[in-house]
Amino acid sequence: MTLDEIKNTLNAAVLSKREDMNLNIVRAYCADLMSDVLAFSITNSLLITHLTNAQVIRTAEIADVKTIVFVQSKRPDIETIALADTKNIPLLVTDLSMYEACGKLYEKGLRS
Amino acid sequence: MDNKVAEGVFFLTGKDFSNAGAASSNLKGVLEGMSVQPDIIRRAAIAAFEAEMNVIIYAVAGMMHYYITPETIRIVVKDMGSGIPDIGLAMTEGYSTAPDYIREMGFGSGMGLPNIKKNTDRLDLDSVVGGGTTLEFIIYLNKDSKGAKNETL
């Protein structure tokens, strides 16, 4: 599933500057516990979360998470977005709840 | 990977959450620059990040040393913290003494040390209550050494 398809599926806004909308994502994982992301996420995946602090970006970088979707309209601050830009991690934000966002992506064939 | 060696140190400041993870990020860059296999880089980066976060969350300050050879990645994290009274308990998944504000950041769920163990081949944890903690772990770069996984140093 491309980043563009994820954006359209979730009616999401793109927050970061250096997004490649053709970036292909084949796995997704949702969590608000960063240690769970480190322990259980799969490399090159999409992370769906409520958390918007800088540690989410660091965690994503360390765990080789390709892109992050923030749910429930939660937006990171400018510094966090800038950090994601330097790490080439695209950020998206959607008004959907985590449950709805995961459901819509699952329906479109994106698996964990 | 390249037939190189590398060594370095990062200084960590307790409660400096704006830079938390920067040392592990730099270490990951070093490993990528040495053409270490991606799966090994990921394991080393995750273990280093969990150890770094433990220092940031629980200690006043600390240091992370890394030593990379063609055979191993060895990381030693020493902190000036309050120490761990019961190491066995601290190694238990889900056990945590983290305050609520740490949990709100997505950490402190009691997965840190177990996660370090999971991603490393050898692990040694030495702690003195009131005297700080030293964590040392090794990841083997050659598949031949995999049989040694989860040994204690």
Tab-separated table of C-alpha atoms in Angstrom:
chain	number	residue	atom	x	y	z
A	1	MET	CA	0.000	0.000	0.000
A	2	THR	CA	1.509	3.357	-0.938
A	3	LEU	CA	1.712	6.328	1.371
A	4	ASP	CA	-0.715	8.108	-0.945
A	5	GLU	CA	-3.264	5.287	-0.590
A	6	ILE	CA	-2.857	5.371	3.205
A	7	LYS	CA	-3.378	9.139	3.194
A	8	ASN	CA	-6.542	8.831	1.106
A	9	THR	CA	-7.900	5.876	3.091
A	10	LEU	CA	-7.554	7.777	6.367
A	11	ASN	CA	-8.422	11.195	4.887
A	12	ALA	CA	-5.149	12.239	6.492
A	13	ALA	CA	-3.009	15.343	6.252
A	14	VAL	CA	0.725	15.097	5.635
A	15	LEU	CA	2.762	17.019	8.218
A	16	SER	CA	6.319	16.446	7.126
A	17	LYS	CA	8.131	17.994	4.188
A	18	ARG	CA	10.050	15.148	2.627
A	19	GLU	CA	7.341	12.649	1.964
A	20	ASP	CA	7.540	10.225	-0.916
A	21	MET	CA	3.891	9.484	-1.605
A	22	ASN	CA	4.871	6.393	-3.599
A	23	LEU	CA	6.606	4.881	-0.564
A	24	ASN	CA	5.351	1.298	-0.295
A	25	ILE	CA	4.173	0.083	3.124
A	26	VAL	CA	3.416	-3.619	3.555
A	27	ARG	CA	2.955	-3.932	7.337
A	28	ALA	CA	1.358	-1.836	10.083
A	29	TYR	CA	1.517	-1.806	13.860
A	30	CYS	CA	-0.402	0.292	16.381
A	31	ALA	CA	0.761	1.136	19.905
A	32	ASP	CA	1.077	3.901	22.450
A	33	LEU	CA	3.830	2.093	24.346
A	34	MET	CA	7.134	2.754	22.663
A	35	SER	CA	8.741	-0.295	24.257
A	36	ASP	CA	6.062	-2.374	22.543
A	37	VAL	CA	7.031	-0.772	19.236
A	38	LEU	CA	10.655	-1.703	19.924
A	39	ALA	CA	9.721	-5.226	20.987
A	40	PHE	CA	7.050	-6.199	18.502
A	41	SER	CA	6.944	-3.944	15.457
A	42	ILE	CA	8.214	-5.171	12.112
A	43	THR	CA	10.906	-3.404	10.169
A	44	ASN	CA	9.813	-1.034	7.382
A	45	SER	CA	6.276	-0.793	8.760
A	46	LEU	CA	3.706	1.910	9.464
A	47	LEU	CA	3.163	2.977	13.087
A	48	ILE	CA	-0.292	4.158	14.176
A	49	THR	CA	-0.281	5.982	17.523
A	50	HIS	CA	-1.792	8.680	19.741
A	51	LEU	CA	1.593	9.795	21.071
A	52	THR	CA	3.164	12.866	19.504
A	53	ASN	CA	6.395	13.490	21.429
A	54	ALA	CA	9.942	13.383	20.073
A	55	GLN	CA	10.510	9.905	21.510
A	56	VAL	CA	8.018	8.528	18.985
A	57	ILE	CA	10.270	9.757	16.169
A	58	ARG	CA	13.383	8.363	17.892
A	59	THR	CA	11.629	5.059	18.465
A	60	ALA	CA	10.532	4.910	14.843
A	61	GLU	CA	14.061	5.591	13.662
A	62	ILE	CA	15.549	2.932	15.915
A	63	ALA	CA	12.915	0.306	15.044
A	64	ASP	CA	13.101	1.057	11.288
A	65	VAL	CA	9.495	2.264	11.176
A	66	LYS	CA	8.936	3.850	7.758
A	67	THR	CA	6.128	6.272	8.545
A	68	ILE	CA	3.851	7.364	11.388
A	69	VAL	CA	0.120	8.131	11.478
A	70	PHE	CA	-1.173	10.144	14.432
A	71	VAL	CA	-4.816	9.441	15.156
A	72	GLN	CA	-7.623	11.451	16.770
A	73	SER	CA	-6.286	14.749	15.311
A	74	LYS	CA	-3.245	14.663	17.579
A	75	ARG	CA	-0.442	16.766	16.145
A	76	PRO	CA	3.206	16.866	17.205
A	77	ASP	CA	4.919	20.212	17.793
A	78	ILE	CA	7.134	21.895	15.210
A	79	GLU	CA	10.354	20.552	16.723
A	80	THR	CA	9.076	16.987	16.531
A	81	ILE	CA	8.015	17.445	12.904
A	82	ALA	CA	11.452	18.908	12.135
A	83	LEU	CA	13.122	15.906	13.785
A	84	ALA	CA	11.042	13.551	11.634
A	85	ASP	CA	12.091	15.506	8.550
A	86	THR	CA	15.763	15.086	9.402
A	87	LYS	CA	15.184	11.340	9.802
A	88	ASN	CA	13.156	11.093	6.579
A	89	ILE	CA	10.142	9.710	8.418
A	90	PRO	CA	6.865	10.953	6.888
A	91	LEU	CA	4.180	12.005	9.385
A	92	LEU	CA	0.439	11.879	8.769
A	93	VAL	CA	-2.455	12.971	10.976
A	94	THR	CA	-6.049	11.793	10.760
A	95	ASP	CA	-9.245	12.754	12.576
A	96	LEU	CA	-10.137	9.057	12.852
A	97	SER	CA	-9.826	7.133	16.105
A	98	MET	CA	-7.150	4.444	16.360
A	99	TYR	CA	-9.846	1.782	16.051
A	100	GLU	CA	-11.278	3.318	12.900
A	101	ALA	CA	-7.886	4.010	11.338
A	102	CYS	CA	-6.715	0.438	11.913
A	103	GLY	CA	-10.035	-0.926	10.653
A	104	LYS	CA	-9.933	1.061	7.432
A	105	LEU	CA	-6.329	0.088	6.677
A	106	TYR	CA	-7.034	-3.566	7.480
A	107	GLU	CA	-10.055	-3.458	5.182
A	108	LYS	CA	-7.770	-2.221	2.405
A	109	GLY	CA	-5.486	-5.201	2.909
A	110	LEU	CA	-2.741	-3.770	5.124
A	111	ARG	CA	-1.771	-6.394	7.721
A	112	SER	CA	0.429	-6.445	10.790
B	1	MET	CA	30.689	-5.644	7.173
B	2	ASP	CA	33.943	-3.791	6.659
B	3	ASN	CA	36.945	-5.231	8.417
B	4	LYS	CA	37.126	-2.250	10.745
B	5	VAL	CA	37.000	-1.496	14.431
B	6	ALA	CA	35.345	1.466	16.078
B	7	GLU	CA	35.035	2.754	19.600
B	8	GLY	CA	33.266	5.728	21.103
B	9	VAL	CA	31.371	7.166	24.013
B	10	PHE	CA	28.211	9.179	24.497
B	11	PHE	CA	27.410	11.190	27.604
B	12	LEU	CA	23.826	10.968	28.810
B	13	THR	CA	21.996	13.467	31.006
B	14	GLY	CA	19.135	12.352	33.205
B	15	LYS	CA	15.697	13.819	32.351
B	16	ASP	CA	17.037	15.342	29.120
B	17	PHE	CA	14.102	14.068	27.115
B	18	SER	CA	14.680	16.407	24.174
B	19	ASN	CA	17.907	14.528	23.394
B	20	ALA	CA	16.788	11.110	24.591
B	21	GLY	CA	17.632	8.586	21.914
B	22	ALA	CA	20.225	10.747	20.163
B	23	ALA	CA	23.129	8.558	21.321
B	24	SER	CA	21.505	5.376	20.003
B	25	SER	CA	20.644	7.163	16.787
B	26	ASN	CA	24.305	8.141	16.375
B	27	LEU	CA	25.404	4.600	17.164
B	28	LYS	CA	23.022	3.303	14.523
B	29	GLY	CA	24.649	5.674	12.044
B	30	VAL	CA	28.100	4.352	12.975
B	31	LEU	CA	26.953	0.764	12.384
B	32	GLU	CA	25.345	1.679	9.063
B	33	GLY	CA	28.585	3.376	8.053
B	34	MET	CA	30.440	0.139	8.779
B	35	SER	CA	28.019	-1.856	6.599
B	36	VAL	CA	26.840	-4.091	9.443
B	37	GLN	CA	23.858	-6.288	8.489
B	38	PRO	CA	20.546	-4.406	8.874
B	39	ASP	CA	18.983	-6.973	11.243
B	40	ILE	CA	21.984	-6.759	13.546
B	41	ILE	CA	21.950	-2.959	13.403
B	42	ARG	CA	18.291	-3.012	14.410
B	43	ARG	CA	18.961	-5.315	17.371
B	44	ALA	CA	21.904	-3.231	18.558
B	45	ALA	CA	20.024	0.045	18.108
B	46	ILE	CA	16.968	-1.219	20.017
B	47	ALA	CA	19.087	-2.535	22.911
B	48	ALA	CA	21.111	0.688	23.037
B	49	PHE	CA	17.964	2.831	22.898
B	50	GLU	CA	16.294	0.957	25.750
B	51	ALA	CA	19.488	1.273	27.826
B	52	GLU	CA	19.784	4.959	26.974
B	53	MET	CA	16.164	5.595	27.963
B	54	ASN	CA	16.749	3.832	31.280
B	55	VAL	CA	19.561	6.284	32.063
B	56	ILE	CA	17.503	9.298	30.955
B	57	ILE	CA	14.489	8.155	32.986
B	58	TYR	CA	16.091	6.837	36.165
B	59	ALA	CA	19.612	8.251	36.591
B	60	VAL	CA	21.255	11.638	37.108
B	61	ALA	CA	23.724	10.980	34.309
B	62	GLY	CA	25.520	8.181	32.529
B	63	MET	CA	27.858	7.118	29.734
B	64	MET	CA	27.389	4.755	26.866
B	65	HIS	CA	30.596	3.205	25.481
B	66	TYR	CA	30.594	1.152	22.323
B	67	TYR	CA	33.287	-1.142	20.957
B	68	ILE	CA	32.818	-2.604	17.500
B	69	THR	CA	35.069	-5.267	16.000
B	70	PRO	CA	34.529	-7.554	13.007
B	71	GLU	CA	33.216	-10.157	15.514
B	72	THR	CA	31.167	-8.243	18.085
B	73	ILE	CA	29.327	-5.117	19.084
B	74	ARG	CA	29.921	-4.522	22.800
B	75	ILE	CA	28.061	-1.748	24.597
B	76	VAL	CA	28.649	-0.703	28.199
B	77	VAL	CA	26.245	1.721	29.857
B	78	LYS	CA	27.228	3.067	33.269
B	79	ASP	CA	24.988	5.403	35.181
B	80	MET	CA	24.985	7.529	38.288
B	81	GLY	CA	21.614	6.445	39.520
B	82	SER	CA	19.994	5.048	42.621
B	83	GLY	CA	20.715	1.441	41.625
B	84	ILE	CA	18.388	-1.530	41.224
B	85	PRO	CA	17.458	-3.279	44.502
B	86	ASP	CA	16.210	-6.492	42.863
B	87	ILE	CA	17.715	-7.286	39.447
B	88	GLY	CA	15.580	-10.395	39.019
B	89	LEU	CA	12.444	-8.328	39.444
B	90	ALA	CA	13.757	-5.614	37.104
B	91	MET	CA	14.305	-8.249	34.408
B	92	THR	CA	10.668	-9.346	34.655
B	93	GLU	CA	8.473	-8.220	31.771
B	94	GLY	CA	5.938	-5.678	32.969
B	95	TYR	CA	7.685	-4.762	36.224
B	96	SER	CA	8.337	-1.030	36.390
B	97	THR	CA	8.903	1.721	38.933
B	98	ALA	CA	8.452	4.502	36.379
B	99	PRO	CA	6.278	7.469	37.402
B	100	ASP	CA	3.129	8.337	35.459
B	101	TYR	CA	4.703	11.135	33.387
B	102	ILE	CA	7.191	8.635	31.953
B	103	ARG	CA	4.373	6.252	31.070
B	104	GLU	CA	2.541	9.098	29.342
B	105	MET	CA	5.586	9.417	27.055
B	106	GLY	CA	5.195	5.779	26.056
B	107	PHE	CA	7.951	4.343	28.241
B	108	GLY	CA	8.170	2.746	31.662
B	109	SER	CA	6.061	-0.293	30.813
B	110	GLY	CA	8.601	-2.711	32.239
B	111	MET	CA	9.797	-3.944	28.851
B	112	GLY	CA	13.188	-2.228	28.705
B	113	LEU	CA	15.563	-4.746	30.260
B	114	PRO	CA	13.709	-7.808	28.886
B	115	ASN	CA	13.826	-6.167	25.472
B	116	ILE	CA	17.577	-5.608	25.786
B	117	LYS	CA	18.027	-9.275	26.691
B	118	LYS	CA	15.882	-10.351	23.756
B	119	ASN	CA	18.001	-8.410	21.267
B	120	THR	CA	21.454	-9.276	22.551
B	121	ASP	CA	23.604	-12.424	22.780
B	122	ARG	CA	25.245	-11.784	26.142
B	123	LEU	CA	24.062	-9.548	28.954
B	124	ASP	CA	25.483	-8.534	32.302
B	125	LEU	CA	23.795	-6.225	34.770
B	126	ASP	CA	25.589	-5.054	37.879
B	127	SER	CA	23.912	-2.631	40.238
B	128	VAL	CA	24.612	-1.219	43.678
B	129	VAL	CA	21.799	0.509	45.540
B	130	GLY	CA	22.947	4.099	45.954
B	131	GLY	CA	25.970	3.473	43.748
B	132	GLY	CA	24.630	3.208	40.209
B	133	THR	CA	24.206	0.551	37.560
B	134	THR	CA	26.460	-0.912	34.875
B	135	LEU	CA	24.855	-2.724	31.979
B	136	GLU	CA	27.012	-4.530	29.444
B	137	PHE	CA	25.807	-6.410	26.413
B	138	ILE	CA	27.298	-8.052	23.357
B	139	ILE	CA	25.889	-8.856	19.953
B	140	TYR	CA	27.824	-11.276	17.763
B	141	LEU	CA	28.236	-10.256	14.154
B	142	ASN	CA	28.884	-13.751	12.846
B	143	LYS	CA	26.065	-16.258	12.610
B	144	ASP	CA	28.395	-18.982	13.907
B	145	SER	CA	28.205	-17.388	17.327
B	146	LYS	CA	24.402	-17.530	17.587
B	147	GLY	CA	24.463	-20.576	19.835
B	148	ALA	CA	25.704	-18.359	22.605
B	149	LYS	CA	22.519	-16.270	22.664
B	150	ASN	CA	21.287	-15.077	26.055
B	151	GLU	CA	24.391	-16.143	27.912
B	152	THR	CA	25.269	-14.221	30.990
B	153	LEU	CA	28.692	-12.623	30.976
